[in-house]
Amino acid sequence: MSEGGFSLRKWATNNPTLREEIASHEVDNSVTERTSEKPIAEDGQTYAASSLGTNVTDSCENIRKVIGLQWNTTEDKLVFDMKNYSDLFVSNTPITKRKVLSVISKVYDSIGLIAPVTITMKVLFQQLCKDGVDWDQTISEELYSKVKELKDDLEECKTIQAARCYVEDIADEIKSVELLGFADATIVAYAAVVYIRVLTATGNRVQLVACKTRVAPLVKKCIPRLEILSETILARLINYLYPRSTQTDCQD
């Protein structure tokens, strides 16, 4: 690529030594003349701002956007900035069903690390559909209070961080690794969650692996029926995760 004049940029790594090497290499090969009036540093800052939202500051220089997620390369954690989502509700336009769906669609959480947040949004949107609210119709005061409550909760959460590595900094010998699955249901939603537990000679560590949530069908179901549905998605989740485990001593 470099021989053809295509300089690959926007590298990201959690290894500080490699990060310094990449930075020094980019400086050595930086272009001194550009047709644009903006310098390279300004262009990179604009890219970061567009990727991470308007709340990006110089203190967040170690946060990179990778496959739709914010990644803190220094602490090796996935970052969810809840204020970015709450700010979407702040505008001069009225709150409508279209607006709520637009906010929900901007929340990317493929493995369910912030499932309690996303399922709350899904339940709210289902209520809008159930009440027969048109796409551009201003929602009722009752539903508006729920939207405001959701917005306040997002602002209170501020930033949620989740470790990217399930098992790290374990000095003791690992005796076993287990996948623990749980499923439950309420009248409005049901969910399944899987944790990984690492047993050592001195204790154990537990880390969230994945979570899947579903809103309850509009056709009313009894709680036992919804619990069966939650157990179904748990079984599918376990069947997906178990073969991909690198440990040979994982227990069912």
PDB file of C-alpha atoms in Angstrom, residues 3-211:
ATOM      1  CA  GLU A   3       4.528   1.813  -2.445  1.00  0.00           C
ATOM      2  CA  GLY A   4       1.369   2.942  -4.190  1.00  0.00           C
ATOM      3  CA  GLY A   5       1.191   6.106  -2.106  1.00  0.00           C
ATOM      4  CA  PHE A   6      -1.556   4.841   0.221  1.00  0.00           C
ATOM      5  CA  SER A   7      -0.536   5.488   3.816  1.00  0.00           C
ATOM      6  CA  LEU A   8      -2.567   3.404   6.250  1.00  0.00           C
ATOM      7  CA  ARG A   9      -3.586   5.413   9.315  1.00  0.00           C
ATOM      8  CA  LYS A  10      -5.734   5.217  12.441  1.00  0.00           C
ATOM      9  CA  TRP A  11      -3.896   2.272  13.988  1.00  0.00           C
ATOM     10  CA  ALA A  12      -4.996   1.253  17.487  1.00  0.00           C
ATOM     11  CA  THR A  13      -3.371  -1.089  19.995  1.00  0.00           C
ATOM     12  CA  ASN A  14      -3.384  -1.683  23.744  1.00  0.00           C
ATOM     13  CA  ASN A  15       0.372  -2.364  23.738  1.00  0.00           C
ATOM     14  CA  PRO A  16       2.201   0.830  24.808  1.00  0.00           C
ATOM     15  CA  THR A  17       5.489  -0.196  23.166  1.00  0.00           C
ATOM     16  CA  LEU A  18       3.821  -0.909  19.850  1.00  0.00           C
ATOM     17  CA  ARG A  19       1.777   2.289  20.174  1.00  0.00           C
ATOM     18  CA  GLU A  20       4.960   4.364  20.547  1.00  0.00           C
ATOM     19  CA  GLU A  21       6.556   2.601  17.584  1.00  0.00           C
ATOM     20  CA  ILE A  22       3.538   3.315  15.389  1.00  0.00           C
ATOM     21  CA  ALA A  23       3.506   6.952  16.490  1.00  0.00           C
ATOM     22  CA  SER A  24       7.201   7.406  15.702  1.00  0.00           C
ATOM     23  CA  HIS A  25       6.793   5.694  12.344  1.00  0.00           C
ATOM     24  CA  GLU A  26       3.888   7.962  11.407  1.00  0.00           C
ATOM     25  CA  VAL A  27       5.921  11.032  12.352  1.00  0.00           C
ATOM     26  CA  ASP A  28       8.874   9.896  10.236  1.00  0.00           C
ATOM     27  CA  ASN A  29       6.629   9.313   7.240  1.00  0.00           C
ATOM     28  CA  SER A  30       4.300  12.274   7.671  1.00  0.00           C
ATOM     29  CA  VAL A  31       3.508  14.362   4.623  1.00  0.00           C
ATOM     30  CA  THR A  32       4.842  17.901   4.882  1.00  0.00           C
ATOM     31  CA  GLU A  33       2.919  19.360   1.984  1.00  0.00           C
ATOM     32  CA  ARG A  34      -0.814  18.996   1.493  1.00  0.00           C
ATOM     33  CA  THR A  35      -3.283  20.554  -0.837  1.00  0.00           C
ATOM     34  CA  SER A  36      -5.634  21.199   2.077  1.00  0.00           C
ATOM     35  CA  GLU A  37      -5.023  24.138   4.385  1.00  0.00           C
ATOM     36  CA  LYS A  38      -5.695  21.964   7.437  1.00  0.00           C
ATOM     37  CA  PRO A  39      -2.615  20.325   9.001  1.00  0.00           C
ATOM     38  CA  ILE A  40      -2.490  16.591   9.624  1.00  0.00           C
ATOM     39  CA  ALA A  41      -2.931  16.987  13.392  1.00  0.00           C
ATOM     40  CA  GLU A  42      -6.133  18.989  12.911  1.00  0.00           C
ATOM     41  CA  ASP A  43      -7.467  16.434  10.457  1.00  0.00           C
ATOM     42  CA  GLY A  44      -6.855  13.640  12.966  1.00  0.00           C
ATOM     43  CA  GLN A  45      -8.609  15.583  15.696  1.00  0.00           C
ATOM     44  CA  THR A  46     -11.608  16.136  13.440  1.00  0.00           C
ATOM     45  CA  TYR A  47     -11.759  12.404  12.768  1.00  0.00           C
ATOM     46  CA  ALA A  48     -11.708  11.627  16.493  1.00  0.00           C
ATOM     47  CA  ALA A  49     -14.448  14.147  17.184  1.00  0.00           C
ATOM     48  CA  SER A  50     -16.646  12.725  14.450  1.00  0.00           C
ATOM     49  CA  SER A  51     -16.047   9.178  15.708  1.00  0.00           C
ATOM     50  CA  LEU A  52     -16.474   9.725  19.425  1.00  0.00           C
ATOM     51  CA  GLY A  53     -18.994  12.552  19.543  1.00  0.00           C
ATOM     52  CA  THR A  54     -18.911  16.133  20.705  1.00  0.00           C
ATOM     53  CA  ASN A  55     -17.690  15.218  24.206  1.00  0.00           C
ATOM     54  CA  VAL A  56     -14.199  14.269  23.011  1.00  0.00           C
ATOM     55  CA  THR A  57     -11.444  16.236  24.737  1.00  0.00           C
ATOM     56  CA  ASP A  58      -7.669  16.083  24.844  1.00  0.00           C
ATOM     57  CA  SER A  59      -7.916  13.810  27.900  1.00  0.00           C
ATOM     58  CA  CYS A  60      -9.659  11.201  25.724  1.00  0.00           C
ATOM     59  CA  GLU A  61      -6.814  10.912  23.220  1.00  0.00           C
ATOM     60  CA  ASN A  62      -6.360   7.222  24.082  1.00  0.00           C
ATOM     61  CA  ILE A  63      -9.958   6.395  23.139  1.00  0.00           C
ATOM     62  CA  ARG A  64     -10.406   4.977  19.650  1.00  0.00           C
ATOM     63  CA  LYS A  65     -13.482   3.875  17.765  1.00  0.00           C
ATOM     64  CA  VAL A  66     -13.281   0.246  16.615  1.00  0.00           C
ATOM     65  CA  ILE A  67     -16.124  -1.606  14.851  1.00  0.00           C
ATOM     66  CA  GLY A  68     -18.656   0.824  16.259  1.00  0.00           C
ATOM     67  CA  LEU A  69     -17.387   0.772  19.849  1.00  0.00           C
ATOM     68  CA  GLN A  70     -15.216   3.188  21.800  1.00  0.00           C
ATOM     69  CA  TRP A  71     -12.022   1.537  23.023  1.00  0.00           C
ATOM     70  CA  ASN A  72      -9.776   2.931  25.742  1.00  0.00           C
ATOM     71  CA  THR A  73      -6.442   1.560  24.553  1.00  0.00           C
ATOM     72  CA  THR A  74      -4.609   2.558  27.737  1.00  0.00           C
ATOM     73  CA  GLU A  75      -6.884   0.700  30.159  1.00  0.00           C
ATOM     74  CA  ASP A  76      -8.011  -1.814  27.512  1.00  0.00           C
ATOM     75  CA  LYS A  77     -11.694  -1.178  28.183  1.00  0.00           C
ATOM     76  CA  LEU A  78     -14.762  -0.675  26.017  1.00  0.00           C
ATOM     77  CA  VAL A  79     -16.384   2.679  26.751  1.00  0.00           C
ATOM     78  CA  PHE A  80     -20.036   3.677  26.463  1.00  0.00           C
ATOM     79  CA  ASP A  81     -20.629   7.419  26.820  1.00  0.00           C
ATOM     80  CA  MET A  82     -24.225   7.659  28.001  1.00  0.00           C
ATOM     81  CA  LYS A  83     -24.248  11.442  27.691  1.00  0.00           C
ATOM     82  CA  ASN A  84     -23.909  11.098  23.919  1.00  0.00           C
ATOM     83  CA  TYR A  85     -27.216   9.211  23.902  1.00  0.00           C
ATOM     84  CA  SER A  86     -28.991  11.506  26.358  1.00  0.00           C
ATOM     85  CA  ASP A  87     -27.968  14.543  24.298  1.00  0.00           C
ATOM     86  CA  LEU A  88     -29.914  13.105  21.360  1.00  0.00           C
ATOM     87  CA  PHE A  89     -33.145  13.855  23.235  1.00  0.00           C
ATOM     88  CA  VAL A  90     -32.182  17.518  23.606  1.00  0.00           C
ATOM     89  CA  SER A  91     -33.372  19.433  20.565  1.00  0.00           C
ATOM     90  CA  ASN A  92     -35.873  22.038  19.479  1.00  0.00           C
ATOM     91  CA  THR A  93     -38.021  19.385  17.821  1.00  0.00           C
ATOM     92  CA  PRO A  94     -40.764  17.619  19.805  1.00  0.00           C
ATOM     93  CA  ILE A  95     -40.283  14.070  21.049  1.00  0.00           C
ATOM     94  CA  THR A  96     -41.943  11.676  18.606  1.00  0.00           C
ATOM     95  CA  LYS A  97     -41.858   7.953  17.943  1.00  0.00           C
ATOM     96  CA  ARG A  98     -39.487   8.613  15.057  1.00  0.00           C
ATOM     97  CA  LYS A  99     -37.156  10.510  17.397  1.00  0.00           C
ATOM     98  CA  VAL A 100     -37.140   7.713  19.974  1.00  0.00           C
ATOM     99  CA  LEU A 101     -36.379   5.096  17.315  1.00  0.00           C
ATOM    100  CA  SER A 102     -33.591   7.296  15.964  1.00  0.00           C
ATOM    101  CA  VAL A 103     -31.945   7.390  19.393  1.00  0.00           C
ATOM    102  CA  ILE A 104     -32.309   3.625  19.880  1.00  0.00           C
ATOM    103  CA  SER A 105     -30.741   2.891  16.496  1.00  0.00           C
ATOM    104  CA  LYS A 106     -27.632   4.872  17.452  1.00  0.00           C
ATOM    105  CA  VAL A 107     -26.894   2.638  20.447  1.00  0.00           C
ATOM    106  CA  TYR A 108     -24.554  -0.131  19.287  1.00  0.00           C
ATOM    107  CA  ASP A 109     -24.111  -2.915  21.825  1.00  0.00           C
ATOM    108  CA  SER A 110     -23.793  -6.209  19.985  1.00  0.00           C
ATOM    109  CA  ILE A 111     -22.967  -8.399  23.005  1.00  0.00           C
ATOM    110  CA  GLY A 112     -25.233  -6.749  25.569  1.00  0.00           C
ATOM    111  CA  LEU A 113     -22.733  -5.033  27.854  1.00  0.00           C
ATOM    112  CA  ILE A 114     -25.289  -2.283  28.562  1.00  0.00           C
ATOM    113  CA  ALA A 115     -28.375  -4.472  28.189  1.00  0.00           C
ATOM    114  CA  PRO A 116     -30.263  -2.801  31.093  1.00  0.00           C
ATOM    115  CA  VAL A 117     -30.090   0.452  29.111  1.00  0.00           C
ATOM    116  CA  THR A 118     -31.046  -0.939  25.715  1.00  0.00           C
ATOM    117  CA  ILE A 119     -33.954  -3.041  26.977  1.00  0.00           C
ATOM    118  CA  THR A 120     -35.419   0.036  28.700  1.00  0.00           C
ATOM    119  CA  MET A 121     -35.354   1.827  25.355  1.00  0.00           C
ATOM    120  CA  LYS A 122     -36.966  -1.140  23.606  1.00  0.00           C
ATOM    121  CA  VAL A 123     -39.776  -1.342  26.159  1.00  0.00           C
ATOM    122  CA  LEU A 124     -40.431   2.385  25.774  1.00  0.00           C
ATOM    123  CA  PHE A 125     -40.613   2.120  21.991  1.00  0.00           C
ATOM    124  CA  GLN A 126     -42.929  -0.890  22.214  1.00  0.00           C
ATOM    125  CA  GLN A 127     -45.256   1.140  24.423  1.00  0.00           C
ATOM    126  CA  LEU A 128     -45.357   3.859  21.755  1.00  0.00           C
ATOM    127  CA  CYS A 129     -46.301   1.267  19.145  1.00  0.00           C
ATOM    128  CA  LYS A 130     -48.881  -0.301  21.446  1.00  0.00           C
ATOM    129  CA  ASP A 131     -50.561   3.065  22.030  1.00  0.00           C
ATOM    130  CA  GLY A 132     -50.829   3.623  18.282  1.00  0.00           C
ATOM    131  CA  VAL A 133     -48.723   6.779  18.246  1.00  0.00           C
ATOM    132  CA  ASP A 134     -47.970   8.003  14.716  1.00  0.00           C
ATOM    133  CA  TRP A 135     -44.363   8.485  13.655  1.00  0.00           C
ATOM    134  CA  ASP A 136     -44.409  12.281  13.764  1.00  0.00           C
ATOM    135  CA  GLN A 137     -47.062  12.722  16.442  1.00  0.00           C
ATOM    136  CA  THR A 138     -45.993  14.385  19.681  1.00  0.00           C
ATOM    137  CA  ILE A 139     -46.138  11.806  22.455  1.00  0.00           C
ATOM    138  CA  SER A 140     -48.447  12.140  25.454  1.00  0.00           C
ATOM    139  CA  GLU A 141     -47.424  13.672  28.759  1.00  0.00           C
ATOM    140  CA  GLU A 142     -47.313  10.237  30.380  1.00  0.00           C
ATOM    141  CA  LEU A 143     -44.925   8.847  27.764  1.00  0.00           C
ATOM    142  CA  TYR A 144     -42.927  12.074  27.766  1.00  0.00           C
ATOM    143  CA  SER A 145     -42.305  11.637  31.487  1.00  0.00           C
ATOM    144  CA  LYS A 146     -40.904   8.161  30.763  1.00  0.00           C
ATOM    145  CA  VAL A 147     -38.629   9.573  28.068  1.00  0.00           C
ATOM    146  CA  LYS A 148     -37.433  12.266  30.466  1.00  0.00           C
ATOM    147  CA  GLU A 149     -36.811   9.636  33.129  1.00  0.00           C
ATOM    148  CA  LEU A 150     -34.769   7.621  30.617  1.00  0.00           C
ATOM    149  CA  LYS A 151     -32.783  10.720  29.660  1.00  0.00           C
ATOM    150  CA  ASP A 152     -32.072  11.509  33.318  1.00  0.00           C
ATOM    151  CA  ASP A 153     -30.937   7.924  33.921  1.00  0.00           C
ATOM    152  CA  LEU A 154     -28.552   8.103  30.960  1.00  0.00           C
ATOM    153  CA  GLU A 155     -27.073  11.348  32.245  1.00  0.00           C
ATOM    154  CA  GLU A 156     -26.660   9.829  35.701  1.00  0.00           C
ATOM    155  CA  CYS A 157     -24.820   6.817  34.274  1.00  0.00           C
ATOM    156  CA  LYS A 158     -22.354   9.154  32.524  1.00  0.00           C
ATOM    157  CA  THR A 159     -19.777   6.632  31.289  1.00  0.00           C
ATOM    158  CA  ILE A 160     -19.898   2.839  31.460  1.00  0.00           C
ATOM    159  CA  GLN A 161     -16.661   0.907  30.961  1.00  0.00           C
ATOM    160  CA  ALA A 162     -16.240  -2.831  30.486  1.00  0.00           C
ATOM    161  CA  ALA A 163     -12.969  -4.743  30.430  1.00  0.00           C
ATOM    162  CA  ARG A 164     -12.227  -6.075  26.950  1.00  0.00           C
ATOM    163  CA  CYS A 165     -10.182  -8.972  28.317  1.00  0.00           C
ATOM    164  CA  TYR A 166     -12.146 -11.573  30.265  1.00  0.00           C
ATOM    165  CA  VAL A 167      -9.122 -12.911  32.165  1.00  0.00           C
ATOM    166  CA  GLU A 168      -5.997 -10.891  32.888  1.00  0.00           C
ATOM    167  CA  ASP A 169      -3.314 -10.402  35.534  1.00  0.00           C
ATOM    168  CA  ILE A 170      -3.866 -13.799  37.142  1.00  0.00           C
ATOM    169  CA  ALA A 171      -0.644 -14.961  38.792  1.00  0.00           C
ATOM    170  CA  ASP A 172      -2.055 -18.172  40.267  1.00  0.00           C
ATOM    171  CA  GLU A 173      -2.567 -21.338  38.289  1.00  0.00           C
ATOM    172  CA  ILE A 174      -5.997 -21.532  36.673  1.00  0.00           C
ATOM    173  CA  LYS A 175      -7.816 -24.642  37.859  1.00  0.00           C
ATOM    174  CA  SER A 176     -10.941 -24.373  35.754  1.00  0.00           C
ATOM    175  CA  VAL A 177     -13.006 -22.004  33.655  1.00  0.00           C
ATOM    176  CA  GLU A 178     -16.795 -22.122  33.754  1.00  0.00           C
ATOM    177  CA  LEU A 179     -19.542 -20.507  31.721  1.00  0.00           C
ATOM    178  CA  LEU A 180     -22.485 -19.585  33.951  1.00  0.00           C
ATOM    179  CA  GLY A 181     -25.824 -18.819  32.331  1.00  0.00           C
ATOM    180  CA  PHE A 182     -28.904 -17.199  33.847  1.00  0.00           C
ATOM    181  CA  ALA A 183     -32.332 -16.447  32.403  1.00  0.00           C
ATOM    182  CA  ASP A 184     -35.351 -14.603  33.755  1.00  0.00           C
ATOM    183  CA  ALA A 185     -38.487 -12.815  32.628  1.00  0.00           C
ATOM    184  CA  THR A 186     -40.938 -10.123  33.645  1.00  0.00           C
ATOM    185  CA  ILE A 187     -44.280  -9.103  32.208  1.00  0.00           C
ATOM    186  CA  VAL A 188     -42.597  -6.601  29.834  1.00  0.00           C
ATOM    187  CA  ALA A 189     -39.302  -8.279  28.886  1.00  0.00           C
ATOM    188  CA  TYR A 190     -37.117 -11.356  29.221  1.00  0.00           C
ATOM    189  CA  ALA A 191     -33.366 -11.867  29.049  1.00  0.00           C
ATOM    190  CA  ALA A 192     -30.446 -14.278  29.219  1.00  0.00           C
ATOM    191  CA  VAL A 193     -26.942 -13.541  30.453  1.00  0.00           C
ATOM    192  CA  VAL A 194     -23.700 -15.526  30.462  1.00  0.00           C
ATOM    193  CA  TYR A 195     -20.724 -14.979  32.769  1.00  0.00           C
ATOM    194  CA  ILE A 196     -17.283 -16.548  32.765  1.00  0.00           C
ATOM    195  CA  ARG A 197     -15.856 -17.688  36.105  1.00  0.00           C
ATOM    196  CA  VAL A 198     -12.164 -18.445  36.465  1.00  0.00           C
ATOM    197  CA  LEU A 199     -11.252 -20.577  39.475  1.00  0.00           C
ATOM    198  CA  THR A 200      -7.735 -20.362  40.929  1.00  0.00           C
ATOM    199  CA  ALA A 201      -6.044 -21.620  44.073  1.00  0.00           C
ATOM    200  CA  THR A 202      -6.705 -18.351  45.886  1.00  0.00           C
ATOM    201  CA  GLY A 203     -10.164 -17.453  44.646  1.00  0.00           C
ATOM    202  CA  ASN A 204     -12.220 -16.805  41.551  1.00  0.00           C
ATOM    203  CA  ARG A 205     -12.975 -14.055  39.058  1.00  0.00           C
ATOM    204  CA  VAL A 206     -16.291 -13.437  37.337  1.00  0.00           C
ATOM    205  CA  GLN A 207     -16.742 -11.386  34.178  1.00  0.00           C
ATOM    206  CA  LEU A 208     -19.763 -10.669  31.992  1.00  0.00           C
ATOM    207  CA  VAL A 209     -19.463 -12.335  28.577  1.00  0.00           C
ATOM    208  CA  ALA A 210     -22.711 -11.549  26.780  1.00  0.00           C
ATOM    209  CA  CYS A 211     -26.374 -10.754  27.323  1.00  0.00           C
TER     210      CYS A 211
END
